[in-house]
Short mmCIF file of C-alpha atoms in Angstrom, two decimals:
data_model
loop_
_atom_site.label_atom_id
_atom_site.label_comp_id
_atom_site.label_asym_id
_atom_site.label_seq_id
_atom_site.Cartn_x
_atom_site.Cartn_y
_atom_site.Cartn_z
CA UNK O 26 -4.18 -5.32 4.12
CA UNK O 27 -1.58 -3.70 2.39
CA UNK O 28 0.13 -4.70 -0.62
CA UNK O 29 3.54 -2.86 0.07
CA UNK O 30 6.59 -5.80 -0.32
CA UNK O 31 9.74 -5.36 0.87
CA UNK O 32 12.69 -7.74 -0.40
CA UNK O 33 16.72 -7.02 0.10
CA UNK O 34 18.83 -7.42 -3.09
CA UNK O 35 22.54 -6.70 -2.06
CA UNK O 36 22.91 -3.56 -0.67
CA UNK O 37 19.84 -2.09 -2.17
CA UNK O 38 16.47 -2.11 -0.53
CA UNK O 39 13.29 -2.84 -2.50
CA UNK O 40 9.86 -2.23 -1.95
CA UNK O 41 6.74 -3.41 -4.69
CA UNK O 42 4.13 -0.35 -4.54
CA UNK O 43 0.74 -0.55 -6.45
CA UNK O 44 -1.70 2.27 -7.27
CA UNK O 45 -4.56 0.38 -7.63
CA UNK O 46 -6.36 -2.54 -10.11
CA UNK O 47 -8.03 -2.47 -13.64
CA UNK O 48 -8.88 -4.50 -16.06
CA UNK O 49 -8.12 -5.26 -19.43
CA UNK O 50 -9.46 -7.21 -22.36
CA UNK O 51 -8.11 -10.81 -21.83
CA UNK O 52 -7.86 -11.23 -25.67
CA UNK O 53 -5.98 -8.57 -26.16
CA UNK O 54 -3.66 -9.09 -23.26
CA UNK O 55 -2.79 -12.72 -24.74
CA UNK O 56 -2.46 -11.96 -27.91
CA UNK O 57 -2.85 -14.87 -30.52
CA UNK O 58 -3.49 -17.06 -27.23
CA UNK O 59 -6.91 -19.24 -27.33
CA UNK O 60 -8.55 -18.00 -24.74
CA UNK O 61 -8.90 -21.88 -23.72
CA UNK O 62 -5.58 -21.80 -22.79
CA UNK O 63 -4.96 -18.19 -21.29
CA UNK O 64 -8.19 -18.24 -19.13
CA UNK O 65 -6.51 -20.91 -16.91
CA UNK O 66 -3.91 -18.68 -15.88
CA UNK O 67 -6.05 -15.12 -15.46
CA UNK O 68 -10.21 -15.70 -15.22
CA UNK O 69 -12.13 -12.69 -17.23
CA UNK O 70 -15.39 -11.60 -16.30
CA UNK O 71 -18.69 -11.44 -17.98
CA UNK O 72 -17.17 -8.96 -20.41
CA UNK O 73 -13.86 -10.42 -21.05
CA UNK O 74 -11.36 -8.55 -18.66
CA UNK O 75 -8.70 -9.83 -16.79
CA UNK O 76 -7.90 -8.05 -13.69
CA UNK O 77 -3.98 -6.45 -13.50
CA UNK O 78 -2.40 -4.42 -10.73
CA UNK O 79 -0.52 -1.39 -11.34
CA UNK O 80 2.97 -2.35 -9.67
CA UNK O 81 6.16 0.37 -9.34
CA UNK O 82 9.15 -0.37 -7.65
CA UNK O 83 11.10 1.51 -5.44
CA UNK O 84 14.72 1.22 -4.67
CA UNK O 85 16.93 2.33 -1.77
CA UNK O 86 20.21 2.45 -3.30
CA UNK O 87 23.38 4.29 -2.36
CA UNK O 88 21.25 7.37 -0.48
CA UNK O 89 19.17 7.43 -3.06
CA UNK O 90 15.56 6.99 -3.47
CA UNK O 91 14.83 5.58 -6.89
CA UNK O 92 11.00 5.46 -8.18
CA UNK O 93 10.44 2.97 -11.39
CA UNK O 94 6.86 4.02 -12.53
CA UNK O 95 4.98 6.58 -11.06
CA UNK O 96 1.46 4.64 -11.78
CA UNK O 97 -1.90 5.43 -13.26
CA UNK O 98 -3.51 8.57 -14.22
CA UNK O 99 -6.15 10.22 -12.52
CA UNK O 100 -7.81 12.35 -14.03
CA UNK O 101 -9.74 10.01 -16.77
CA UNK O 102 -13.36 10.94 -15.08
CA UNK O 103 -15.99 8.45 -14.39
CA UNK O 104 -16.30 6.71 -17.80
CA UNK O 105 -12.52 6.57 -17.90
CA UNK O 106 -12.39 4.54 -14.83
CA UNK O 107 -15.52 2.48 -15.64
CA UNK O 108 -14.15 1.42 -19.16
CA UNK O 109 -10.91 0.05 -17.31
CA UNK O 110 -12.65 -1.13 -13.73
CA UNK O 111 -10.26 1.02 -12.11
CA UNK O 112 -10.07 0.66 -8.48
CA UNK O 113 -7.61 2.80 -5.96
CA UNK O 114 -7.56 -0.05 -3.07
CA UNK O 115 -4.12 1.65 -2.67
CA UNK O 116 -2.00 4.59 -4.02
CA UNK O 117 1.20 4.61 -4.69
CA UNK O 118 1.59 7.67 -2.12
CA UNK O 119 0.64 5.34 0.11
CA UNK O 120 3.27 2.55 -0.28
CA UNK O 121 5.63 5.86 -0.68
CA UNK O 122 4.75 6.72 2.74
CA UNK O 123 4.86 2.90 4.22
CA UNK O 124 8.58 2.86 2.71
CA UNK O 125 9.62 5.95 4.60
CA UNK O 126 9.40 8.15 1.52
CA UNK O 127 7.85 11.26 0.56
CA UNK O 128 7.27 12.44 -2.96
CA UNK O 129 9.88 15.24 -2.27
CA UNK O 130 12.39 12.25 -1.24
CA UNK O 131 12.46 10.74 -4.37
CA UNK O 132 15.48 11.61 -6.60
CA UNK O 133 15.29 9.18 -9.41
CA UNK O 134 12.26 8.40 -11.84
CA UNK O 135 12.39 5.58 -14.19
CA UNK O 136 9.37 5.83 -16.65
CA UNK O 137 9.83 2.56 -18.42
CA UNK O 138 7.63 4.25 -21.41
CA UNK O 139 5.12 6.77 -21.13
CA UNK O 140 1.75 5.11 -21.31
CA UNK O 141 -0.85 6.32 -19.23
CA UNK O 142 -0.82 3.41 -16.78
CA UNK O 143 3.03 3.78 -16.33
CA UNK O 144 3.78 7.42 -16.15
CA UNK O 145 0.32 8.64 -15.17
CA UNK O 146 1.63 9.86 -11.93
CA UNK O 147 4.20 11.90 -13.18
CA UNK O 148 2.14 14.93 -13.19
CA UNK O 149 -0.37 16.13 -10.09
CA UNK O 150 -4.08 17.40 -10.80
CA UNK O 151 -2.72 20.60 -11.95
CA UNK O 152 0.38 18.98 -13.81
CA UNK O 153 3.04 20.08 -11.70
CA UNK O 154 5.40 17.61 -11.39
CA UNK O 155 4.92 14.77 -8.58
CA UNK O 156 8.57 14.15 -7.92
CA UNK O 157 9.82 17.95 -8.16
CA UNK O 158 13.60 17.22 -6.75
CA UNK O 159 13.44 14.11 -9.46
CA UNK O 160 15.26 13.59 -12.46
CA UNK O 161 13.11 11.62 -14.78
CA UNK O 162 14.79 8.97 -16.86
CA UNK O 163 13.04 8.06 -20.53
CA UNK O 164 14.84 6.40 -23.88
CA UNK O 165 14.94 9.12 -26.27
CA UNK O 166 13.40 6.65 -28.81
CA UNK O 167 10.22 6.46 -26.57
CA UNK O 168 10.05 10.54 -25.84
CA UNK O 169 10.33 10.50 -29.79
CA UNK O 170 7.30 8.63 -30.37
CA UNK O 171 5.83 10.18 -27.62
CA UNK O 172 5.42 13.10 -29.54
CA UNK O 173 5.16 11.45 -33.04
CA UNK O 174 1.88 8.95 -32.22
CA UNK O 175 -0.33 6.98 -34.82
CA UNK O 176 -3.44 5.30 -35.11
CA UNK O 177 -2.11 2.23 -32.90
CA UNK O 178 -0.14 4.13 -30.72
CA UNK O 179 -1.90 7.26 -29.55
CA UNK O 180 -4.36 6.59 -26.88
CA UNK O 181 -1.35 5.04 -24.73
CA UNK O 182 0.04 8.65 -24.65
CA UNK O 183 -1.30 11.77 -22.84
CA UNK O 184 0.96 14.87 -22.89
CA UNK O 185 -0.24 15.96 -19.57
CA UNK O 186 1.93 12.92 -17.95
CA UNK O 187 4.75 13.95 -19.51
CA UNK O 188 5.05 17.69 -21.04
CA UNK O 189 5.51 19.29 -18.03
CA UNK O 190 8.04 17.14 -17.04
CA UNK O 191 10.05 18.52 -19.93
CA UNK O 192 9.21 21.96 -19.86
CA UNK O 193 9.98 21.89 -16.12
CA UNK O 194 13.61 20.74 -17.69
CA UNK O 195 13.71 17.27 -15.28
CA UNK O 196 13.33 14.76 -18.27
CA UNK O 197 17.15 13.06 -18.38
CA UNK O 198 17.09 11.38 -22.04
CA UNK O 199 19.18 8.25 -22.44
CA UNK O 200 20.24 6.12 -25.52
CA UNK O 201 20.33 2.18 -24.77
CA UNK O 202 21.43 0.78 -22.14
CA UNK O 203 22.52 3.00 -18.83
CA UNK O 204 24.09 2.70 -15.37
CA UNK O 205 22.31 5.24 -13.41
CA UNK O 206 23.87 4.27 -10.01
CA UNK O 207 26.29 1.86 -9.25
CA UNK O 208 24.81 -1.73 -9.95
CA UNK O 209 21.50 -0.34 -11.34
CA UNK O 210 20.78 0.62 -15.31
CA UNK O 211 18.18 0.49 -17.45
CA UNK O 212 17.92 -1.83 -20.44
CA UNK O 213 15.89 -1.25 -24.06
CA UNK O 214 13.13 -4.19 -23.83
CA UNK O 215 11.68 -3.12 -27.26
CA UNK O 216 8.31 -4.89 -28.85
CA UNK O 217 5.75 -3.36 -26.71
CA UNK O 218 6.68 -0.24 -28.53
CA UNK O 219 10.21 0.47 -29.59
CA UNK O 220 11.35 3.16 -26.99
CA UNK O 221 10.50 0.69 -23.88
CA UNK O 222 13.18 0.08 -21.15
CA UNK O 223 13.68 -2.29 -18.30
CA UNK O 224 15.88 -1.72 -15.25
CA UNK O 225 18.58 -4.74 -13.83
CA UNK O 226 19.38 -4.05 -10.28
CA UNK O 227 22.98 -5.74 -9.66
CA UNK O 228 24.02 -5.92 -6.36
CA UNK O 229 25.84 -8.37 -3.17
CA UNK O 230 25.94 -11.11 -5.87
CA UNK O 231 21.99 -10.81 -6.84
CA UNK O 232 19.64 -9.89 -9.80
CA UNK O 233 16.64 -8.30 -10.12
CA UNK O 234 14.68 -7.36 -13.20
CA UNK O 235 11.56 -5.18 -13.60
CA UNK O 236 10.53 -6.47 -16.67
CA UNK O 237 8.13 -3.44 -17.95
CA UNK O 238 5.76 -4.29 -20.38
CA UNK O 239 8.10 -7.18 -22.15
CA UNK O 240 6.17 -9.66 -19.36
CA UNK O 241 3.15 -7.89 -17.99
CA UNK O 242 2.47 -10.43 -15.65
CA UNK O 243 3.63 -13.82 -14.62
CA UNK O 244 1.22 -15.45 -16.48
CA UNK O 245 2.93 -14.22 -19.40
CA UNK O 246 5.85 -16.27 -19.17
CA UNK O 247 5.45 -18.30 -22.01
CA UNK O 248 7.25 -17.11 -24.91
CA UNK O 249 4.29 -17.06 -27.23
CA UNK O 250 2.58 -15.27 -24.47
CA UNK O 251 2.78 -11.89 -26.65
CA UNK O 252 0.11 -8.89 -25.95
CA UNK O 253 -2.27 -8.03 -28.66
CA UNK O 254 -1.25 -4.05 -27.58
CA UNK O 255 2.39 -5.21 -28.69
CA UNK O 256 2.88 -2.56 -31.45
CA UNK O 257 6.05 -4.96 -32.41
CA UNK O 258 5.00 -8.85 -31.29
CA UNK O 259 7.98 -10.12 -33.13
CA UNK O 260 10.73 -8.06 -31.67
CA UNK O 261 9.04 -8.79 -28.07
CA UNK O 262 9.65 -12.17 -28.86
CA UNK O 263 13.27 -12.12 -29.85
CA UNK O 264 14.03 -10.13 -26.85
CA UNK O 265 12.18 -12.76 -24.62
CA UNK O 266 14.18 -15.38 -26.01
CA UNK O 267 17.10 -13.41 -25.52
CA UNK O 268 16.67 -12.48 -21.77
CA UNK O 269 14.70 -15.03 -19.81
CA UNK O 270 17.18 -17.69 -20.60
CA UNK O 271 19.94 -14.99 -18.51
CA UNK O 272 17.58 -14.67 -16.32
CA UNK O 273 17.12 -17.53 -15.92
CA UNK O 274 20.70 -18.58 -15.67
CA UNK O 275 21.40 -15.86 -12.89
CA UNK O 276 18.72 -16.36 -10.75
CA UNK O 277 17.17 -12.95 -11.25
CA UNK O 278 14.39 -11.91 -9.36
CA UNK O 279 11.60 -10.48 -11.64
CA UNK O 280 8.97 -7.75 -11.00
CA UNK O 281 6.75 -7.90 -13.47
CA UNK O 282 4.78 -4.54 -13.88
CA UNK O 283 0.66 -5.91 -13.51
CA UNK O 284 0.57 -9.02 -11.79
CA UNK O 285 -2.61 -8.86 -9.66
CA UNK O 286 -0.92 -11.05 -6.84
CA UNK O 287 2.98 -11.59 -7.38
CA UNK O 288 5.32 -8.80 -6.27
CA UNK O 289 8.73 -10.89 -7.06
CA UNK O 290 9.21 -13.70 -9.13
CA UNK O 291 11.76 -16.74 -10.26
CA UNK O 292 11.68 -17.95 -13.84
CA UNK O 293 11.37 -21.99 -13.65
CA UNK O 294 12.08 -23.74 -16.93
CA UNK O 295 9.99 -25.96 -18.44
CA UNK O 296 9.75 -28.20 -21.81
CA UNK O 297 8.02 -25.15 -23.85
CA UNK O 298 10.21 -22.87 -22.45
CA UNK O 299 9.69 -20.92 -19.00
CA UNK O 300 7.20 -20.29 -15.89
CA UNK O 301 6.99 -17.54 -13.56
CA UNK O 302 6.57 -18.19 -9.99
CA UNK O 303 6.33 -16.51 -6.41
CA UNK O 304 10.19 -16.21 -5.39
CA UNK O 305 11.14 -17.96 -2.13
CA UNK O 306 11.63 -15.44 1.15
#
């Protein structure tokens, strides 16, 4: 069955994609969570993982095709995909295809931030660019640090996803926040690292949000619900408080970037802040 999800926002078409499932250490993924409490919400196996999706969005906006995420890289080998329990029960070629869409269609890429499981697809198995007759849109903090990695930061990045993208001259650099069509911009979600974006799709009197790494999943909902891999766990949380509660307040739907299950989302508020749930329709 496949995962493809199609949802109208406005005038805009949208379509949830995945590229497969791996796992991740459910520590890490909660953060300074007790695992008491986090295990309710995502089960890990006998060695700790919780299982995530990889989840990009594409948009049909204004006779354009716009691509947010390209997915996971492929070309780890056999211990690489063993590590992270990486399973291709779909590609996002695949929900491409579904969607009416070929890679040569595509005339927008949003890399959120260029870690391996976000921009991994940016590149084919001999690192020509996927999305050739693409412009590819990154924060110029995050290509910055891209090139400029540390001890923390490092094994997120690998310059095949992203170097020939710029040396093939289709990187578009932006600086905060950016309307790249009508009704549709991306937005600096910092604290997962500090050159992270989100995009806000505005159109017909609806919201939608793909959240990037700021909520990984709908389990994370939860304000305290930071990542251990947040390089900056404070400023994620002063952006959470900041957005979810305008979110919130417009009725946004959210597309969170790993939920194993949930392609769109409504924040619910409760007493210790907010929930996310499987939107309506």
């Amino acid at each position: 069955m496949t995962w493809l999800k199609r949802r109208q926002i406005g005038e805009a078409e949208v379509f949830s994609l995945t590229d497969g499932t791996f796992r991740l250490d459910g520590g890490a993924m909660f953060g300074t969570v007790p695992r008491v409490l986090w295990e309710k919400v995502a089960p890990p196996d006998e060695e700790n993982r919780i299982r995530l999706r990889i989840n990009p969005l594409l948009i049909k906006l204004g006779g354009k095709n716009v691509l947010i995420d390209t997915g996971m890289w492929d070309r780890g080998g056999e211990k690489f995909e063993q590590m992270y329990a990486l399973e291709r029960d779909e590609t996002v070629f695949r929900g491409l295809r579904d969607a009416g869409v070929e890679p040569d269609d595509v005339d927008i890429v949003i890399n959120t931030h260029l870690h391996f499981d976000h921009c991994g697809r940016n590149t084919g198995l001999t690192g020509e660019p996927t999305f050739p007759n693409a412009r590819y849109v990154v924060q110029q903090q995050e290509w910055n640090d891209a090139l400029h990695t540390h001890e923390r930061s490092r094994a997120s990045y690998i310059a095949d996803t992203f170097l020939p993208i710029h040396e093939a001259g289709l990187f578009d650099f932006v600086d905060g926040e950016t309307e790249l069509l009508p009704g549709l911009s991306v937005l600096p979600l910092p604290g997962h690292n500090l050159g992270q974006q989100g995009v806000v799709l505005r159109s017909g009197g609806q919201t939608l949000v793909y959240t990037a790494d700021l909520v990984p999943t709908t389990a994370h909902a939860p304000y305290p619900y930071v990542m251990g891999y947040d390089l900056y766990p404070v400023t994620c949380l002063e952006q959470r408080k900041k957005y979810l509660p305008q979110w919130f307040e417009q009725g946004a739907i959210i597309c969170t970037p790993h939920d194993p299950e949930v392609a769109f989302a409504k924040l619910h508020e409760t007493k210790r802040g907010f929930e996310l749930k499987e939107a309506e329709g």
